[in-house]
XYZ file of C-alpha atoms in Angstrom:
579
model
C -115.531 49.522 -44.788
C -113.658 51.578 -47.365
C -112.744 55.015 -45.995
C -112.872 56.869 -49.310
C -116.550 56.139 -50.003
C -118.546 59.290 -50.794
C -121.168 59.540 -48.037
C -122.100 63.193 -48.587
C -123.321 63.567 -52.187
C -126.443 61.626 -51.210
C -127.441 64.480 -48.888
C -128.222 66.649 -51.886
C -130.118 63.896 -53.699
C -132.482 62.345 -51.170
C -134.490 65.555 -50.903
C -135.300 65.381 -54.610
C -137.555 62.340 -54.193
C -141.039 63.612 -55.007
C -143.792 61.964 -52.957
C -146.477 63.314 -55.277
C -144.770 61.703 -58.283
C -144.819 58.342 -56.504
C -148.534 58.756 -55.873
C -149.177 59.747 -59.496
C -147.423 56.606 -60.731
C -149.393 54.401 -58.342
C -152.648 55.966 -59.543
C -151.680 55.087 -63.117
C -150.709 51.494 -62.295
C -153.122 50.486 -59.532
C -156.026 49.337 -61.690
C -153.867 47.389 -64.137
C -153.731 43.630 -63.693
C -150.296 43.173 -65.177
C -150.381 39.493 -66.120
C -147.821 38.403 -68.722
C -148.460 39.590 -72.243
C -151.817 41.207 -71.436
C -152.988 44.608 -72.622
C -152.667 45.818 -69.027
C -149.020 44.810 -68.872
C -148.226 46.485 -72.177
C -150.094 49.602 -71.035
C -148.009 49.710 -67.859
C -144.804 49.287 -69.856
C -145.747 52.048 -72.273
C -146.631 54.316 -69.350
C -143.172 53.790 -67.858
C -141.455 54.552 -71.157
C -143.608 57.599 -71.907
C -143.259 59.116 -68.440
C -139.521 58.564 -68.148
C -138.967 59.798 -71.678
C -140.873 62.973 -70.858
C -138.522 63.482 -67.895
C -135.499 63.251 -70.157
C -134.502 59.726 -69.144
C -132.948 57.495 -71.808
C -135.393 54.577 -71.799
C -136.118 51.740 -74.217
C -139.041 49.337 -74.455
C -137.243 46.036 -74.940
C -138.981 42.684 -75.280
C -138.354 39.335 -73.658
C -139.260 35.916 -75.013
C -140.519 34.045 -71.973
C -142.183 30.767 -71.055
C -144.978 31.767 -68.683
C -147.830 30.124 -66.857
C -151.020 31.730 -65.566
C -153.280 29.811 -63.153
C -156.823 29.518 -64.483
C -158.910 27.372 -62.141
C -158.917 24.641 -59.526
C -161.528 22.511 -57.824
C -161.023 19.984 -55.037
C -163.919 17.567 -54.585
C -164.263 15.038 -51.781
C -165.967 11.994 -53.305
C -165.871 9.632 -50.303
C -166.994 9.105 -47.559
C -169.138 12.209 -48.258
C -169.440 14.476 -51.273
C -168.132 18.030 -50.836
C -166.648 20.387 -53.416
C -164.184 23.163 -52.578
C -164.767 25.371 -55.584
C -163.073 28.401 -54.012
C -159.645 26.912 -54.654
C -156.778 28.082 -56.829
C -153.952 26.394 -58.665
C -150.394 27.613 -59.245
C -148.401 28.831 -62.192
C -146.796 25.775 -63.834
C -149.187 23.353 -62.195
C -150.038 20.483 -64.491
C -153.474 20.802 -66.079
C -155.802 17.849 -65.605
C -158.329 16.295 -67.971
C -161.962 17.318 -67.396
C -163.089 15.837 -64.110
C -159.585 15.942 -62.719
C -157.483 13.168 -61.234
C -158.623 11.055 -58.292
C -157.025 9.182 -55.454
C -156.864 8.523 -51.759
C -156.013 11.631 -49.738
C -152.896 11.226 -47.585
C -151.841 13.848 -45.052
C -148.156 14.783 -44.918
C -147.279 16.975 -41.949
C -144.233 18.682 -43.409
C -142.821 18.577 -46.914
C -139.156 19.386 -47.377
C -137.342 19.696 -50.651
C -136.378 16.078 -51.278
C -138.505 13.069 -52.148
C -136.230 10.969 -49.929
C -137.902 12.659 -46.948
C -141.304 11.321 -48.015
C -142.900 7.864 -48.127
C -143.914 6.289 -51.421
C -146.926 8.341 -52.497
C -147.680 6.536 -55.757
C -151.270 7.107 -56.808
C -152.071 9.225 -53.748
C -153.285 12.800 -53.448
C -151.141 14.593 -50.883
C -152.665 17.019 -48.387
C -150.307 19.329 -46.529
C -150.165 22.795 -44.969
C -148.213 25.786 -46.243
C -147.433 27.471 -49.532
C -146.980 25.346 -52.677
C -143.326 26.234 -53.170
C -141.215 24.703 -55.963
C -139.234 22.520 -53.565
C -142.301 21.050 -51.905
C -144.077 20.486 -55.219
C -141.004 18.797 -56.694
C -140.617 16.488 -53.696
C -144.269 15.424 -53.832
C -144.075 14.933 -57.597
C -140.928 12.799 -57.324
C -142.537 10.700 -54.577
C -145.127 9.558 -57.121
C -148.202 11.479 -55.996
C -151.084 11.975 -58.378
C -151.874 15.515 -57.147
C -151.238 17.834 -54.207
C -153.567 19.955 -52.096
C -152.048 22.694 -49.929
C -153.832 24.392 -47.043
C -153.215 28.144 -47.076
C -151.101 29.499 -44.192
C -153.294 32.619 -43.943
C -156.858 32.540 -42.662
C -159.313 33.750 -45.285
C -156.737 34.189 -48.058
C -155.302 32.103 -50.882
C -151.821 33.173 -51.994
C -150.948 32.855 -55.680
C -147.727 30.885 -56.235
C -145.473 29.473 -58.935
C -144.381 25.831 -58.826
C -141.513 25.797 -61.324
C -137.994 25.427 -59.894
C -136.399 26.519 -63.199
C -134.743 29.941 -63.066
C -135.997 31.957 -66.031
C -137.316 30.355 -69.189
C -136.366 26.684 -69.502
C -133.549 25.538 -71.750
C -133.140 22.122 -73.330
C -130.968 21.250 -70.330
C -133.590 21.778 -67.630
C -137.048 21.771 -69.235
C -137.669 18.288 -67.821
C -137.558 19.839 -64.334
C -140.958 21.471 -64.890
C -143.481 19.882 -62.512
C -145.914 17.303 -63.817
C -148.232 17.514 -60.833
C -151.690 19.077 -60.482
C -151.501 21.492 -57.541
C -154.367 23.128 -55.671
C -154.503 25.500 -52.714
C -157.533 25.618 -50.406
C -158.649 27.797 -47.513
C -157.645 27.065 -43.937
C -161.236 26.290 -42.958
C -161.533 23.748 -45.772
C -158.213 22.219 -44.757
C -159.350 21.905 -41.167
C -162.497 20.134 -42.360
C -160.341 17.712 -44.362
C -158.139 17.071 -41.334
C -161.211 16.087 -39.314
C -162.364 13.692 -42.043
C -158.906 12.107 -42.272
C -159.035 11.332 -38.563
C -161.862 8.907 -39.326
C -162.556 7.093 -42.583
C -160.401 6.965 -45.691
C -160.968 10.037 -47.852
C -161.102 9.994 -51.650
C -160.770 13.233 -53.605
C -160.712 14.510 -57.166
C -158.460 17.440 -58.067
C -159.101 19.422 -61.240
C -156.669 22.161 -62.303
C -156.095 24.316 -65.345
C -153.108 26.578 -66.055
C -152.397 28.463 -69.276
C -148.733 27.802 -70.037
C -147.183 29.255 -73.183
C -144.227 30.955 -74.825
C -144.840 34.648 -75.439
C -143.217 38.028 -75.937
C -143.288 40.355 -72.935
C -142.528 44.078 -72.584
C -139.410 45.011 -70.614
C -138.714 48.740 -70.145
C -135.042 49.463 -69.419
C -133.770 52.924 -68.488
C -130.098 53.858 -68.609
C -128.233 56.791 -67.100
C -124.667 56.960 -68.351
C -121.900 57.691 -65.880
C -119.981 60.936 -66.265
C -116.602 59.334 -65.523
C -116.965 55.572 -65.921
C -118.617 52.888 -68.043
C -119.359 50.953 -64.863
C -122.922 50.883 -63.529
C -125.318 49.659 -60.860
C -128.448 47.737 -61.866
C -131.691 48.568 -60.053
C -134.520 46.122 -60.680
C -138.172 45.544 -59.865
C -140.888 43.499 -61.535
C -143.558 45.001 -63.718
C -145.870 41.979 -63.587
C -148.343 41.376 -60.773
C -150.814 39.017 -59.230
C -154.134 40.858 -59.551
C -153.573 44.628 -59.068
C -150.396 43.996 -57.078
C -150.023 47.520 -55.707
C -147.455 46.633 -53.030
C -146.171 43.749 -55.146
C -144.972 45.413 -57.199
C -146.449 48.695 -58.482
C -144.845 50.483 -55.534
C -141.392 49.326 -56.637
C -142.105 50.291 -60.244
C -143.036 53.800 -59.114
C -139.985 54.024 -56.857
C -137.649 52.874 -59.624
C -139.117 55.465 -61.977
C -138.403 58.175 -59.431
C -134.838 56.940 -58.913
C -134.276 57.046 -62.671
C -135.566 60.621 -62.826
C -133.428 61.846 -59.921
C -130.208 60.358 -61.270
C -130.925 61.451 -64.843
C -131.183 65.003 -63.518
C -128.050 64.516 -61.397
C -125.785 62.277 -63.509
C -123.512 60.142 -61.304
C -119.874 59.227 -61.901
C -120.859 55.616 -62.570
C -123.966 54.786 -64.518
C -127.311 53.315 -63.571
C -129.470 50.738 -65.357
C -133.088 50.443 -64.206
C -134.911 47.289 -65.276
C -138.664 46.722 -65.038
C -138.616 42.941 -65.309
C -141.568 40.962 -66.685
C -142.004 37.265 -66.000
C -141.148 37.483 -62.288
C -144.341 36.030 -60.857
C -145.473 33.763 -63.678
C -142.176 33.103 -65.461
C -139.835 32.482 -62.503
C -137.709 35.614 -63.042
C -137.728 35.232 -66.832
C -137.224 38.949 -67.485
C -134.176 39.522 -65.317
C -132.700 36.164 -66.332
C -132.989 36.988 -70.022
C -131.501 40.457 -69.474
C -128.589 38.875 -67.607
C -128.128 36.279 -70.357
C -128.157 38.840 -73.161
C -125.821 41.232 -71.382
C -123.651 38.791 -69.420
C -120.339 39.884 -70.929
C -120.976 43.582 -70.350
C -122.395 42.968 -66.879
C -119.295 40.989 -65.971
C -117.032 43.748 -67.272
C -118.937 46.806 -66.054
C -121.701 45.831 -63.617
C -120.916 46.534 -59.955
C -124.100 45.831 -57.964
C -127.733 44.761 -58.186
C -130.390 46.418 -56.014
C -133.769 44.678 -56.110
C -136.798 46.685 -54.989
C -139.921 44.792 -53.964
C -142.801 45.079 -51.478
C -142.058 48.672 -50.524
C -144.546 51.134 -49.039
C -146.292 48.506 -46.884
C -148.857 50.279 -44.720
C -148.228 49.277 -41.100
C -144.756 47.776 -41.600
C -142.868 47.784 -38.318
C -139.220 46.939 -38.996
C -136.475 47.452 -41.537
C -135.235 44.301 -43.216
C -131.959 43.930 -45.101
C -130.061 41.368 -47.140
C -126.701 41.885 -48.817
C -123.500 40.174 -49.833
C -120.606 40.413 -47.394
C -118.493 42.910 -49.334
C -121.249 45.556 -49.285
C -122.889 44.620 -45.982
C -121.325 47.200 -43.673
C -121.923 50.018 -46.156
C -125.527 48.924 -46.677
C -126.231 48.831 -42.951
C -124.541 52.203 -42.538
C -127.011 53.719 -45.004
C -129.935 52.070 -43.250
C -128.738 53.155 -39.809
C -128.483 56.776 -40.965
C -131.779 56.693 -42.827
C -134.934 58.496 -41.727
C -137.162 55.449 -41.275
C -138.348 55.178 -37.644
C -137.987 51.417 -37.747
C -135.779 48.876 -36.035
C -133.156 47.397 -38.359
C -133.723 43.642 -38.490
C -132.345 40.807 -40.557
C -134.429 38.029 -41.980
C -134.126 34.803 -40.015
C -135.171 32.293 -42.621
C -138.021 31.187 -44.815
C -138.526 32.103 -48.437
C -136.378 35.214 -48.228
C -133.277 33.102 -47.947
C -132.161 33.054 -44.326
C -129.650 35.137 -42.443
C -128.431 38.322 -44.035
C -127.490 36.866 -47.425
C -129.585 36.970 -50.611
C -131.369 33.747 -51.538
C -132.700 32.160 -54.710
C -135.559 34.624 -55.176
C -136.094 38.328 -55.884
C -134.699 38.342 -59.433
C -131.215 37.400 -58.231
C -130.117 36.734 -61.805
C -126.776 38.539 -61.615
C -124.609 36.353 -59.353
C -122.848 34.699 -62.264
C -121.897 38.076 -63.702
C -120.316 38.951 -60.361
C -122.627 41.764 -59.221
C -122.889 42.310 -55.471
C -126.500 42.145 -54.333
C -128.412 44.349 -51.886
C -132.075 44.258 -50.820
C -133.828 46.207 -48.072
C -137.128 47.744 -47.085
C -139.820 48.042 -44.451
C -141.482 44.731 -43.574
C -143.902 43.201 -41.098
C -142.688 41.279 -38.076
C -143.958 37.703 -38.042
C -146.203 38.405 -35.040
C -147.753 41.574 -36.498
C -151.523 41.390 -36.878
C -151.274 42.281 -40.569
C -148.315 40.018 -41.347
C -148.425 37.582 -44.221
C -145.815 35.314 -45.801
C -142.262 36.502 -46.584
C -142.526 39.769 -44.670
C -145.419 41.146 -46.690
C -148.970 41.797 -45.566
C -151.734 39.227 -45.356
C -152.797 40.537 -48.773
C -149.565 39.355 -50.468
C -150.317 37.587 -53.789
C -154.093 38.038 -53.356
C -156.793 40.250 -54.942
C -156.627 42.391 -51.778
C -153.255 43.923 -52.735
C -154.821 47.272 -53.587
C -154.048 50.977 -53.303
C -155.270 51.263 -49.710
C -152.354 49.047 -48.580
C -149.791 51.750 -49.463
C -148.251 54.192 -46.986
C -146.952 56.929 -49.288
C -144.879 58.617 -46.583
C -143.105 55.331 -45.880
C -142.713 54.675 -49.598
C -141.023 58.060 -50.049
C -138.640 57.393 -47.150
C -137.695 54.022 -48.624
C -137.063 55.736 -51.965
C -134.678 58.110 -50.180
C -132.817 55.144 -48.706
C -132.412 53.598 -52.158
C -131.216 56.973 -53.453
C -128.489 57.046 -50.812
C -127.438 53.470 -51.590
C -127.228 54.169 -55.320
C -125.304 57.384 -54.674
C -122.625 55.614 -52.659
C -122.231 52.976 -55.351
C -122.236 55.529 -58.149
C -120.420 58.596 -56.821
C -117.619 57.233 -54.627
C -114.002 57.504 -55.893
C -113.709 53.744 -55.452
C -116.456 51.198 -54.945
C -117.621 50.562 -51.363
C -116.963 46.834 -51.858
C -114.657 45.474 -49.144
C -113.676 41.979 -50.255
C -111.842 41.335 -47.005
C -115.314 40.563 -45.647
C -115.990 38.121 -48.484
C -112.699 36.306 -47.917
C -113.450 36.095 -44.199
C -116.849 34.579 -44.951
C -115.387 32.032 -47.369
C -112.869 30.940 -44.743
C -115.477 30.609 -41.998
C -117.775 28.580 -44.230
C -114.973 26.334 -45.471
C -113.838 25.684 -41.902
C -117.386 24.785 -40.876
C -117.780 22.344 -43.760
C -114.303 20.943 -43.074
C -115.190 20.321 -39.429
C -118.461 18.635 -40.378
C -116.624 16.428 -42.886
C -114.455 15.078 -40.079
C -111.193 15.201 -42.002
C -112.547 13.197 -44.936
C -111.491 15.924 -47.411
C -108.326 18.025 -47.516
C -109.242 21.725 -47.461
C -105.590 22.748 -47.327
C -105.524 24.090 -50.907
C -108.322 26.510 -50.009
C -106.699 27.715 -46.783
C -103.293 28.219 -48.416
C -104.763 30.446 -51.078
C -106.984 32.294 -48.619
C -103.852 33.143 -46.631
C -102.416 34.772 -49.751
C -105.657 36.566 -50.518
C -106.064 37.876 -46.961
C -102.574 39.361 -46.938
C -102.997 40.919 -50.364
C -106.401 42.391 -49.510
C -105.025 44.142 -46.422
C -102.447 45.930 -48.558
C -105.055 46.595 -51.235
C -107.435 48.162 -48.699
C -104.677 50.536 -47.616
C -104.368 51.736 -51.207
C -108.150 52.051 -51.633
C -108.416 54.006 -48.385
C -105.772 56.466 -49.536
C -106.853 57.043 -53.127
C -106.215 60.624 -54.248
C -105.568 60.071 -57.943
C -108.130 59.229 -60.637
C -105.800 56.748 -62.310
C -105.289 54.842 -59.072
C -109.036 54.936 -58.355
C -109.773 53.372 -61.740
C -107.180 50.649 -61.178
C -108.650 49.917 -57.729
C -112.123 49.694 -59.248
C -110.867 47.287 -61.915
C -109.586 44.981 -59.174
C -112.852 45.222 -57.228
C -114.874 44.256 -60.289
C -112.564 41.330 -61.026
C -112.881 40.123 -57.432
C -116.657 40.120 -57.811
C -116.345 38.091 -61.019
C -114.308 35.464 -59.166
C -115.600 35.320 -55.612
C -119.357 35.847 -55.948
C -119.981 32.852 -58.261
C -117.549 30.769 -56.178
C -119.428 31.585 -52.989
C -123.020 31.503 -54.216
C -123.306 29.204 -57.232
C -123.297 25.503 -57.988
C -123.692 26.028 -61.738
C -121.127 27.628 -64.051
C -121.123 31.418 -63.881
C -122.993 31.867 -67.180
C -125.858 29.614 -66.021
C -128.526 29.997 -63.312
C -129.053 27.732 -60.323
C -132.650 26.588 -59.652
C -135.101 28.648 -57.622
C -134.724 26.356 -54.625
C -133.369 26.839 -51.087
C -129.650 27.308 -51.274
C -126.589 27.428 -49.019
C -123.346 29.265 -49.608
C -120.567 27.143 -51.127
C -123.327 24.810 -52.360
C -121.005 22.490 -54.305
C -119.054 21.668 -51.106
C -122.031 20.864 -48.858
C -121.937 17.187 -49.799
C -118.744 16.937 -47.711
C -120.829 17.498 -44.577
C -122.571 14.164 -45.170
C -119.372 12.101 -45.418
C -119.269 10.901 -41.778
C -122.746 9.391 -42.288
C -121.931 7.643 -45.571
C -120.316 4.279 -46.181
C -119.208 2.234 -49.165
C -119.710 3.570 -52.677
C -121.988 6.389 -51.494
C -119.108 7.792 -49.453
C -116.839 7.535 -52.467
C -119.309 9.346 -54.691
C -119.633 12.194 -52.192
C -115.864 12.381 -51.725
C -115.374 12.702 -55.483
C -117.695 15.708 -55.647
C -116.162 17.275 -52.542
C -112.584 16.984 -53.821
C -113.613 18.623 -57.084
C -115.394 21.320 -55.097
C -112.228 22.075 -53.142
C -110.366 22.489 -56.426
C -113.073 24.788 -57.780
C -112.981 27.056 -54.736
C -109.194 27.024 -54.428
C -108.865 27.939 -58.109
C -111.148 30.984 -57.813
C -109.464 32.143 -54.606
C -106.061 31.715 -56.252
C -107.110 33.828 -59.229
C -108.425 36.473 -56.835
C -105.104 36.504 -54.966
C -103.208 36.704 -58.270
C -105.327 39.702 -59.299
C -104.672 41.668 -56.117
C -100.977 40.751 -55.976
C -100.500 41.843 -59.598
C -102.056 45.210 -58.771
C -99.748 45.627 -55.776
C -96.705 44.594 -57.824
C -97.466 47.284 -60.395
C -97.475 49.885 -57.628
C -94.246 48.675 -56.035
């Protein structure tokens, strides 16, 4: 941790969170079904702008051109050996739409669907039946295996969870539009799935699947508030999503209300560094189209001046029993320090896998559109333990992505306490003499990951160029931390901050991204140093396949070594100027 971080200014800010204001905002938003481009979504956006403007916040109603998809209907009909229709089914955003009457085929059960068609048998002409949520990876694998349609059994008794099947991050470009699924997808209740399982144990089962989704390009409202820093052009981005499935009170009206309150508090108490608050559309039905477009439009400024991204989602969950956190390494200790000191009477716990990304690192979800611009990411909030009676998928309640996500699912006292935690986090990022980012932790993580991949590769690839440059970076960062910990001059603090921002530009994309920094990786499960993971498969490959993997791995080593070298050069140049 950086010693000179301001951990006291927050004490005067957290008490300014107004619980009654949070409740007022929820009352205004709760009955609005904020589907993309609808009157309800525009009404919500105008409410945000009007209310923040009345509080003296600088806020603008921007617009986003987005490719969105709204599920309309689904029916699954068993046509043989008996006739039964499951009309209480749903489809997904970006499901293929079928002709009237649907598509038909033999139903084939698949116990577990991963994220690669190579894990599946040839499913040509079949209708796949499986359990779980229709995630983009599973849908893509089934589609690539040749299936005619897919039927998913809901993981939650009595509930169907709305989902999106596209793996494309944001609106498609000409480079990735062909990755949109071409598969009709339906989700059915557990009881209907159990009935199908019994039928499959006997005779062959034939089914027809009919789906309709409304997929179109449209203009969406995107309110953006901005609080200028009093001493710096640098800023933190706080984001949530304005769109919702059904009323979506905990997902995500509660985060909208919380973000509005954060904007008010910091507008009334201007911080040293600025704050941008984005109310992203296109999260649920456009695969993060709003945040992706904001990042694309503002990439150069974000890379120069952005310091962190805080995503707020699923807060105020009534009955939540633990505190969950994700963060990048350089801000991890500071983040946990805030959470440990916070007022929530909850056990601090880290996510252990699933859709939220695994471990304590952010995953490809939650509007994580700012990795390429080098912004450190933090997420936290009260969640349900997996064994809680009200637990649903991804830490939310059983009502997640259903019509039951209504006002009665909010705990306003908890929501206010979470808002105070976010206030403290923003204050440390915005009011400290230097940023709380400790890139020694990032370098340590890069080394540990590289060594693990190197070991798995069995000596097939030379990681020496990475280790040599990490040695330089480690030594330079120790000296740099000593300067940051002793800052007592504004000029030195600014120079330290410049180095910290540059390190984020270099190390975050190198650690998290396969694509170039100005692009977005797909919304699929992801591992750190993704472009080097192919090296782990080398001991199991022979012939040309081994050569192909080695080619990619060698290039990956060069990519990582280059970014680490530039990071070391940056820190060493700073130290040389002070010598």
